[in-house]
């Protein structure tokens, strides 16, 4: 018997309580927001290929894995693919909905005719045109994502701020477009193009793990700021 009157069972109970408190402080046992990351392209679909052979699908996956590492303690991060395999646009949305995501971020690298342009671009689903034909549907467009468009716009606005602080870019664009990967997504959804692979200098940076860590850090800061509003 211990001098303070506590037996072995009491000591074990106290130890268990301390362990529970430690795990709770580390984020275990608490409900964490579900962030769905969607590395664009994959499998036979390489996306944009740079002058030196860097493939968009590889950049997107590397960025998603780094972002998952950085968000892992604060969020429950799910990926639509974790290897080089093809996933249809519809399947990506189905996975995001099955994960009960709180937000959806599709990751890409840009491309274009100009070898000098080097901007970051954010895209959200634009408001559909046409009259509603039934609850939750819009003529000529799947309206499942429509209720989440305002929050998607808010997410893009919050993401702009840390991304605009990254060195070496000409700015951050934000626009509403017919965004296929958002159709049917029951959560805020944003597509990010992180730089221009057809710019040789940026292609070199997008191959650098250190640069991808900086980009992931900016995206993570935006996601966390949005979730903490």
PDB file of C-alpha atoms in Angstrom:
ATOM      1  CA  UNK A   1       0.000   0.000   0.000  1.00  0.00           C
ATOM      2  CA  UNK A   2       1.297   3.469  -0.922  1.00  0.00           C
ATOM      3  CA  UNK A   3       1.739   6.064   1.828  1.00  0.00           C
ATOM      4  CA  UNK A   4      -0.968   8.261   0.324  1.00  0.00           C
ATOM      5  CA  UNK A   5      -3.431   5.374   0.521  1.00  0.00           C
ATOM      6  CA  UNK A   6      -3.657   4.708  -3.211  1.00  0.00           C
ATOM      7  CA  UNK A   7      -3.421   1.098  -4.270  1.00  0.00           C
ATOM      8  CA  UNK A   8      -2.197  -0.248  -7.625  1.00  0.00           C
ATOM      9  CA  UNK A   9      -5.665   0.005  -9.205  1.00  0.00           C
ATOM     10  CA  UNK A  10      -5.947   3.690  -8.329  1.00  0.00           C
ATOM     11  CA  UNK A  11      -2.499   4.385  -9.753  1.00  0.00           C
ATOM     12  CA  UNK A  12      -3.409   2.560 -12.966  1.00  0.00           C
ATOM     13  CA  UNK A  13      -6.632   4.590 -13.236  1.00  0.00           C
ATOM     14  CA  UNK A  14      -4.751   7.869 -12.812  1.00  0.00           C
ATOM     15  CA  UNK A  15      -2.214   6.796 -15.457  1.00  0.00           C
ATOM     16  CA  UNK A  16      -5.016   5.931 -17.878  1.00  0.00           C
ATOM     17  CA  UNK A  17      -6.652   9.326 -17.340  1.00  0.00           C
ATOM     18  CA  UNK A  18      -3.359  11.101 -17.988  1.00  0.00           C
ATOM     19  CA  UNK A  19      -2.926   9.140 -21.214  1.00  0.00           C
ATOM     20  CA  UNK A  20      -6.435  10.049 -22.401  1.00  0.00           C
ATOM     21  CA  UNK A  21      -5.733  13.737 -21.734  1.00  0.00           C
ATOM     22  CA  UNK A  22      -2.448  13.542 -23.645  1.00  0.00           C
ATOM     23  CA  UNK A  23      -4.089  11.902 -26.636  1.00  0.00           C
ATOM     24  CA  UNK A  24      -6.927  14.416 -26.617  1.00  0.00           C
ATOM     25  CA  UNK A  25      -4.391  17.232 -26.592  1.00  0.00           C
ATOM     26  CA  UNK A  26      -2.732  15.706 -29.660  1.00  0.00           C
ATOM     27  CA  UNK A  27      -6.024  15.667 -31.527  1.00  0.00           C
ATOM     28  CA  UNK A  28      -6.976  12.034 -30.944  1.00  0.00           C
ATOM     29  CA  UNK A  29     -10.480  11.240 -29.799  1.00  0.00           C
ATOM     30  CA  UNK A  30     -11.743  14.625 -31.001  1.00  0.00           C
ATOM     31  CA  UNK A  31     -13.783  15.252 -34.125  1.00  0.00           C
ATOM     32  CA  UNK A  32     -11.422  16.656 -36.726  1.00  0.00           C
ATOM     33  CA  UNK A  33     -12.549  18.345 -39.956  1.00  0.00           C
ATOM     34  CA  UNK A  34     -12.318  16.108 -43.008  1.00  0.00           C
ATOM     35  CA  UNK A  35     -10.226  17.633 -45.805  1.00  0.00           C
ATOM     36  CA  UNK A  36     -10.375  15.846 -49.157  1.00  0.00           C
ATOM     37  CA  UNK A  37      -7.331  16.379 -51.377  1.00  0.00           C
ATOM     38  CA  UNK A  38      -7.618  15.496 -55.043  1.00  0.00           C
ATOM     39  CA  UNK A  39      -4.276  15.097 -56.879  1.00  0.00           C
ATOM     40  CA  UNK A  40      -5.223  15.858 -60.483  1.00  0.00           C
ATOM     41  CA  UNK A  41      -4.774  13.446 -63.393  1.00  0.00           C
ATOM     42  CA  UNK A  42      -2.967  10.108 -62.851  1.00  0.00           C
ATOM     43  CA  UNK A  43      -2.397   6.862 -64.727  1.00  0.00           C
ATOM     44  CA  UNK A  44      -2.452   7.363 -68.485  1.00  0.00           C
ATOM     45  CA  UNK A  45      -3.538  10.970 -68.001  1.00  0.00           C
ATOM     46  CA  UNK A  46      -0.286  12.857 -67.331  1.00  0.00           C
ATOM     47  CA  UNK A  47      -1.810  16.325 -67.561  1.00  0.00           C
ATOM     48  CA  UNK A  48       0.617  19.049 -68.658  1.00  0.00           C
ATOM     49  CA  UNK A  49       4.200  17.956 -69.377  1.00  0.00           C
ATOM     50  CA  UNK A  50       7.006  20.512 -69.060  1.00  0.00           C
ATOM     51  CA  UNK A  51       9.890  21.059 -71.451  1.00  0.00           C
ATOM     52  CA  UNK A  52      12.152  18.840 -69.328  1.00  0.00           C
ATOM     53  CA  UNK A  53       9.608  16.079 -68.857  1.00  0.00           C
ATOM     54  CA  UNK A  54       8.045  17.021 -65.506  1.00  0.00           C
ATOM     55  CA  UNK A  55       4.486  15.692 -65.447  1.00  0.00           C
ATOM     56  CA  UNK A  56       1.569  17.467 -63.827  1.00  0.00           C
ATOM     57  CA  UNK A  57       0.216  14.219 -62.347  1.00  0.00           C
ATOM     58  CA  UNK A  58       3.476  13.708 -60.420  1.00  0.00           C
ATOM     59  CA  UNK A  59       3.594  17.284 -59.130  1.00  0.00           C
ATOM     60  CA  UNK A  60      -0.041  17.071 -58.002  1.00  0.00           C
ATOM     61  CA  UNK A  61       0.519  13.814 -56.110  1.00  0.00           C
ATOM     62  CA  UNK A  62       3.741  15.001 -54.445  1.00  0.00           C
ATOM     63  CA  UNK A  63       2.008  18.205 -53.350  1.00  0.00           C
ATOM     64  CA  UNK A  64      -1.010  16.296 -51.998  1.00  0.00           C
ATOM     65  CA  UNK A  65       1.175  13.929 -49.957  1.00  0.00           C
ATOM     66  CA  UNK A  66       3.151  16.840 -48.495  1.00  0.00           C
ATOM     67  CA  UNK A  67      -0.055  18.718 -47.705  1.00  0.00           C
ATOM     68  CA  UNK A  68      -1.462  15.631 -46.005  1.00  0.00           C
ATOM     69  CA  UNK A  69       1.672  15.451 -43.859  1.00  0.00           C
ATOM     70  CA  UNK A  70       1.358  19.100 -42.837  1.00  0.00           C
ATOM     71  CA  UNK A  71      -2.378  18.949 -42.073  1.00  0.00           C
ATOM     72  CA  UNK A  72      -2.289  15.527 -40.435  1.00  0.00           C
ATOM     73  CA  UNK A  73      -2.434  16.673 -36.814  1.00  0.00           C
ATOM     74  CA  UNK A  74      -5.269  19.177 -37.199  1.00  0.00           C
ATOM     75  CA  UNK A  75      -7.391  17.515 -39.900  1.00  0.00           C
ATOM     76  CA  UNK A  76      -8.565  14.113 -41.067  1.00  0.00           C
ATOM     77  CA  UNK A  77      -7.025  14.189 -44.562  1.00  0.00           C
ATOM     78  CA  UNK A  78      -8.313  11.875 -47.300  1.00  0.00           C
ATOM     79  CA  UNK A  79      -6.935  11.568 -50.836  1.00  0.00           C
ATOM     80  CA  UNK A  80      -8.794  10.589 -53.987  1.00  0.00           C
ATOM     81  CA  UNK A  81      -5.615   8.807 -55.109  1.00  0.00           C
ATOM     82  CA  UNK A  82      -2.371   8.005 -53.297  1.00  0.00           C
ATOM     83  CA  UNK A  83      -0.492   6.505 -56.226  1.00  0.00           C
ATOM     84  CA  UNK A  84      -0.111   6.927 -59.994  1.00  0.00           C
ATOM     85  CA  UNK A  85      -3.503   5.629 -61.091  1.00  0.00           C
ATOM     86  CA  UNK A  86      -6.334   7.015 -63.144  1.00  0.00           C
ATOM     87  CA  UNK A  87      -9.486   8.165 -61.367  1.00  0.00           C
ATOM     88  CA  UNK A  88     -12.486   9.526 -63.262  1.00  0.00           C
ATOM     89  CA  UNK A  89     -13.881  12.939 -62.387  1.00  0.00           C
ATOM     90  CA  UNK A  90     -17.144  11.383 -61.243  1.00  0.00           C
ATOM     91  CA  UNK A  91     -15.308   8.891 -59.023  1.00  0.00           C
ATOM     92  CA  UNK A  92     -13.334  11.709 -57.399  1.00  0.00           C
ATOM     93  CA  UNK A  93     -16.577  13.422 -56.411  1.00  0.00           C
ATOM     94  CA  UNK A  94     -18.100  10.143 -55.233  1.00  0.00           C
ATOM     95  CA  UNK A  95     -15.084   9.527 -53.017  1.00  0.00           C
ATOM     96  CA  UNK A  96     -15.215  13.041 -51.575  1.00  0.00           C
ATOM     97  CA  UNK A  97     -18.898  12.603 -50.709  1.00  0.00           C
ATOM     98  CA  UNK A  98     -18.304   9.137 -49.230  1.00  0.00           C
ATOM     99  CA  UNK A  99     -15.600  10.645 -46.993  1.00  0.00           C
ATOM    100  CA  UNK A 100     -18.168  13.216 -45.759  1.00  0.00           C
ATOM    101  CA  UNK A 101     -15.644  15.925 -46.511  1.00  0.00           C
ATOM    102  CA  UNK A 102     -15.844  19.386 -44.997  1.00  0.00           C
ATOM    103  CA  UNK A 103     -14.014  20.763 -48.008  1.00  0.00           C
ATOM    104  CA  UNK A 104     -12.509  19.541 -51.287  1.00  0.00           C
ATOM    105  CA  UNK A 105      -9.275  20.832 -52.838  1.00  0.00           C
ATOM    106  CA  UNK A 106      -8.224  19.614 -56.287  1.00  0.00           C
ATOM    107  CA  UNK A 107      -4.492  20.103 -56.924  1.00  0.00           C
ATOM    108  CA  UNK A 108      -2.983  20.795 -60.339  1.00  0.00           C
ATOM    109  CA  UNK A 109      -0.113  22.563 -62.094  1.00  0.00           C
ATOM    110  CA  UNK A 110      -0.925  25.015 -64.867  1.00  0.00           C
ATOM    111  CA  UNK A 111       0.205  25.151 -68.464  1.00  0.00           C
ATOM    112  CA  UNK A 112      -0.256  27.409 -71.453  1.00  0.00           C
ATOM    113  CA  UNK A 113       1.192  28.876 -74.617  1.00  0.00           C
ATOM    114  CA  UNK A 114       3.321  31.446 -72.773  1.00  0.00           C
ATOM    115  CA  UNK A 115       6.662  30.265 -71.411  1.00  0.00           C
ATOM    116  CA  UNK A 116       6.921  33.452 -69.334  1.00  0.00           C
ATOM    117  CA  UNK A 117       3.624  33.398 -67.448  1.00  0.00           C
ATOM    118  CA  UNK A 118       3.800  32.057 -63.931  1.00  0.00           C
ATOM    119  CA  UNK A 119       0.692  32.644 -61.871  1.00  0.00           C
ATOM    120  CA  UNK A 120      -1.261  30.627 -59.320  1.00  0.00           C
ATOM    121  CA  UNK A 121      -4.888  30.125 -60.309  1.00  0.00           C
ATOM    122  CA  UNK A 122      -7.904  29.288 -58.143  1.00  0.00           C
ATOM    123  CA  UNK A 123     -11.121  28.049 -59.713  1.00  0.00           C
ATOM    124  CA  UNK A 124     -14.580  27.504 -58.247  1.00  0.00           C
ATOM    125  CA  UNK A 125     -17.841  26.431 -59.828  1.00  0.00           C
ATOM    126  CA  UNK A 126     -19.601  29.474 -61.232  1.00  0.00           C
ATOM    127  CA  UNK A 127     -23.273  30.043 -60.626  1.00  0.00           C
ATOM    128  CA  UNK A 128     -25.196  28.051 -63.261  1.00  0.00           C
ATOM    129  CA  UNK A 129     -27.457  29.769 -65.743  1.00  0.00           C
ATOM    130  CA  UNK A 130     -30.945  28.552 -66.520  1.00  0.00           C
ATOM    131  CA  UNK A 131     -34.088  27.929 -64.574  1.00  0.00           C
ATOM    132  CA  UNK A 132     -34.384  25.266 -61.918  1.00  0.00           C
ATOM    133  CA  UNK A 133     -36.286  22.225 -63.161  1.00  0.00           C
ATOM    134  CA  UNK A 134     -36.536  20.379 -59.846  1.00  0.00           C
ATOM    135  CA  UNK A 135     -35.246  20.769 -56.293  1.00  0.00           C
ATOM    136  CA  UNK A 136     -31.469  20.371 -56.308  1.00  0.00           C
ATOM    137  CA  UNK A 137     -31.201  20.403 -60.120  1.00  0.00           C
ATOM    138  CA  UNK A 138     -30.638  23.089 -62.710  1.00  0.00           C
ATOM    139  CA  UNK A 139     -31.450  22.719 -66.396  1.00  0.00           C
ATOM    140  CA  UNK A 140     -28.328  21.535 -68.221  1.00  0.00           C
ATOM    141  CA  UNK A 141     -26.255  21.277 -65.056  1.00  0.00           C
ATOM    142  CA  UNK A 142     -26.051  19.010 -62.064  1.00  0.00           C
ATOM    143  CA  UNK A 143     -27.034  21.273 -59.179  1.00  0.00           C
ATOM    144  CA  UNK A 144     -25.801  19.093 -56.317  1.00  0.00           C
ATOM    145  CA  UNK A 145     -22.968  21.509 -55.567  1.00  0.00           C
ATOM    146  CA  UNK A 146     -24.990  24.693 -56.013  1.00  0.00           C
ATOM    147  CA  UNK A 147     -25.765  25.289 -52.291  1.00  0.00           C
ATOM    148  CA  UNK A 148     -22.024  25.188 -51.568  1.00  0.00           C
ATOM    149  CA  UNK A 149     -20.903  27.732 -54.169  1.00  0.00           C
ATOM    150  CA  UNK A 150     -20.859  30.707 -51.740  1.00  0.00           C
ATOM    151  CA  UNK A 151     -18.649  28.738 -49.326  1.00  0.00           C
ATOM    152  CA  UNK A 152     -16.426  27.668 -52.246  1.00  0.00           C
ATOM    153  CA  UNK A 153     -15.973  31.334 -53.112  1.00  0.00           C
ATOM    154  CA  UNK A 154     -15.126  32.084 -49.481  1.00  0.00           C
ATOM    155  CA  UNK A 155     -12.577  29.240 -49.426  1.00  0.00           C
ATOM    156  CA  UNK A 156     -10.899  30.569 -52.584  1.00  0.00           C
ATOM    157  CA  UNK A 157     -10.744  34.076 -51.097  1.00  0.00           C
ATOM    158  CA  UNK A 158      -9.114  32.783 -47.893  1.00  0.00           C
ATOM    159  CA  UNK A 159      -6.624  30.654 -49.866  1.00  0.00           C
ATOM    160  CA  UNK A 160      -5.576  33.661 -51.946  1.00  0.00           C
ATOM    161  CA  UNK A 161      -3.972  35.421 -48.983  1.00  0.00           C
ATOM    162  CA  UNK A 162      -1.176  32.972 -48.038  1.00  0.00           C
ATOM    163  CA  UNK A 163      -0.633  31.932 -51.666  1.00  0.00           C
ATOM    164  CA  UNK A 164      -0.060  35.579 -52.626  1.00  0.00           C
ATOM    165  CA  UNK A 165       2.874  35.682 -50.176  1.00  0.00           C
ATOM    166  CA  UNK A 166       4.836  33.005 -52.053  1.00  0.00           C
ATOM    167  CA  UNK A 167       7.921  34.278 -53.879  1.00  0.00           C
ATOM    168  CA  UNK A 168       8.423  33.912 -57.605  1.00  0.00           C
ATOM    169  CA  UNK A 169       4.823  34.174 -58.811  1.00  0.00           C
ATOM    170  CA  UNK A 170       3.155  36.944 -60.803  1.00  0.00           C
ATOM    171  CA  UNK A 171       0.034  36.872 -58.665  1.00  0.00           C
ATOM    172  CA  UNK A 172      -2.953  34.721 -57.756  1.00  0.00           C
ATOM    173  CA  UNK A 173      -5.989  34.611 -60.031  1.00  0.00           C
ATOM    174  CA  UNK A 174      -9.444  33.600 -58.861  1.00  0.00           C
ATOM    175  CA  UNK A 175     -12.355  32.891 -61.184  1.00  0.00           C
ATOM    176  CA  UNK A 176     -15.622  31.007 -61.516  1.00  0.00           C
ATOM    177  CA  UNK A 177     -15.723  28.450 -64.344  1.00  0.00           C
ATOM    178  CA  UNK A 178     -17.722  25.346 -65.311  1.00  0.00           C
ATOM    179  CA  UNK A 179     -15.778  23.131 -62.894  1.00  0.00           C
ATOM    180  CA  UNK A 180     -16.464  19.478 -63.611  1.00  0.00           C
ATOM    181  CA  UNK A 181     -14.766  18.157 -60.489  1.00  0.00           C
ATOM    182  CA  UNK A 182     -17.130  20.233 -58.315  1.00  0.00           C
ATOM    183  CA  UNK A 183     -20.362  18.938 -59.846  1.00  0.00           C
ATOM    184  CA  UNK A 184     -22.264  16.982 -57.268  1.00  0.00           C
ATOM    185  CA  UNK A 185     -19.726  17.708 -54.505  1.00  0.00           C
ATOM    186  CA  UNK A 186     -21.640  18.184 -51.259  1.00  0.00           C
ATOM    187  CA  UNK A 187     -19.061  20.551 -49.765  1.00  0.00           C
ATOM    188  CA  UNK A 188     -17.039  23.675 -50.645  1.00  0.00           C
ATOM    189  CA  UNK A 189     -14.695  22.861 -53.537  1.00  0.00           C
ATOM    190  CA  UNK A 190     -11.729  24.698 -55.060  1.00  0.00           C
ATOM    191  CA  UNK A 191      -9.264  23.740 -57.804  1.00  0.00           C
ATOM    192  CA  UNK A 192      -5.726  25.153 -57.473  1.00  0.00           C
ATOM    193  CA  UNK A 193      -3.133  25.395 -60.253  1.00  0.00           C
ATOM    194  CA  UNK A 194       0.230  25.972 -58.569  1.00  0.00           C
ATOM    195  CA  UNK A 195       2.353  27.653 -61.213  1.00  0.00           C
ATOM    196  CA  UNK A 196       3.022  27.020 -64.881  1.00  0.00           C
ATOM    197  CA  UNK A 197       4.828  23.850 -65.999  1.00  0.00           C
ATOM    198  CA  UNK A 198       5.419  25.327 -69.456  1.00  0.00           C
ATOM    199  CA  UNK A 199       7.616  27.960 -67.792  1.00  0.00           C
ATOM    200  CA  UNK A 200      11.074  26.262 -67.624  1.00  0.00           C
ATOM    201  CA  UNK A 201      12.074  28.065 -64.421  1.00  0.00           C
ATOM    202  CA  UNK A 202       8.866  27.116 -62.658  1.00  0.00           C
ATOM    203  CA  UNK A 203       9.148  23.543 -63.930  1.00  0.00           C
ATOM    204  CA  UNK A 204      12.454  23.300 -62.082  1.00  0.00           C
ATOM    205  CA  UNK A 205      10.934  24.697 -58.909  1.00  0.00           C
ATOM    206  CA  UNK A 206       7.974  22.297 -59.043  1.00  0.00           C
ATOM    207  CA  UNK A 207      10.447  19.399 -59.059  1.00  0.00           C
ATOM    208  CA  UNK A 208      11.987  20.674 -55.813  1.00  0.00           C
ATOM    209  CA  UNK A 209      10.666  19.084 -52.578  1.00  0.00           C
ATOM    210  CA  UNK A 210      11.617  22.263 -50.694  1.00  0.00           C
ATOM    211  CA  UNK A 211       9.526  24.445 -53.018  1.00  0.00           C
ATOM    212  CA  UNK A 212       6.586  22.048 -52.786  1.00  0.00           C
ATOM    213  CA  UNK A 213       6.848  22.233 -48.991  1.00  0.00           C
ATOM    214  CA  UNK A 214       6.511  26.022 -49.184  1.00  0.00           C
ATOM    215  CA  UNK A 215       3.511  25.779 -51.506  1.00  0.00           C
ATOM    216  CA  UNK A 216       1.899  23.123 -49.295  1.00  0.00           C
ATOM    217  CA  UNK A 217       2.483  25.318 -46.248  1.00  0.00           C
ATOM    218  CA  UNK A 218       0.622  28.206 -47.906  1.00  0.00           C
ATOM    219  CA  UNK A 219      -2.291  25.974 -48.920  1.00  0.00           C
ATOM    220  CA  UNK A 220      -2.414  24.445 -45.425  1.00  0.00           C
ATOM    221  CA  UNK A 221      -2.489  27.916 -43.857  1.00  0.00           C
ATOM    222  CA  UNK A 222      -5.446  28.857 -46.050  1.00  0.00           C
ATOM    223  CA  UNK A 223      -7.336  25.649 -45.278  1.00  0.00           C
ATOM    224  CA  UNK A 224      -6.811  26.027 -41.527  1.00  0.00           C
ATOM    225  CA  UNK A 225      -7.841  29.704 -41.625  1.00  0.00           C
ATOM    226  CA  UNK A 226     -11.035  28.766 -43.483  1.00  0.00           C
ATOM    227  CA  UNK A 227     -11.885  26.004 -41.008  1.00  0.00           C
ATOM    228  CA  UNK A 228     -11.255  28.268 -38.011  1.00  0.00           C
ATOM    229  CA  UNK A 229     -13.536  31.113 -39.130  1.00  0.00           C
TER     230      UNK A 229
END
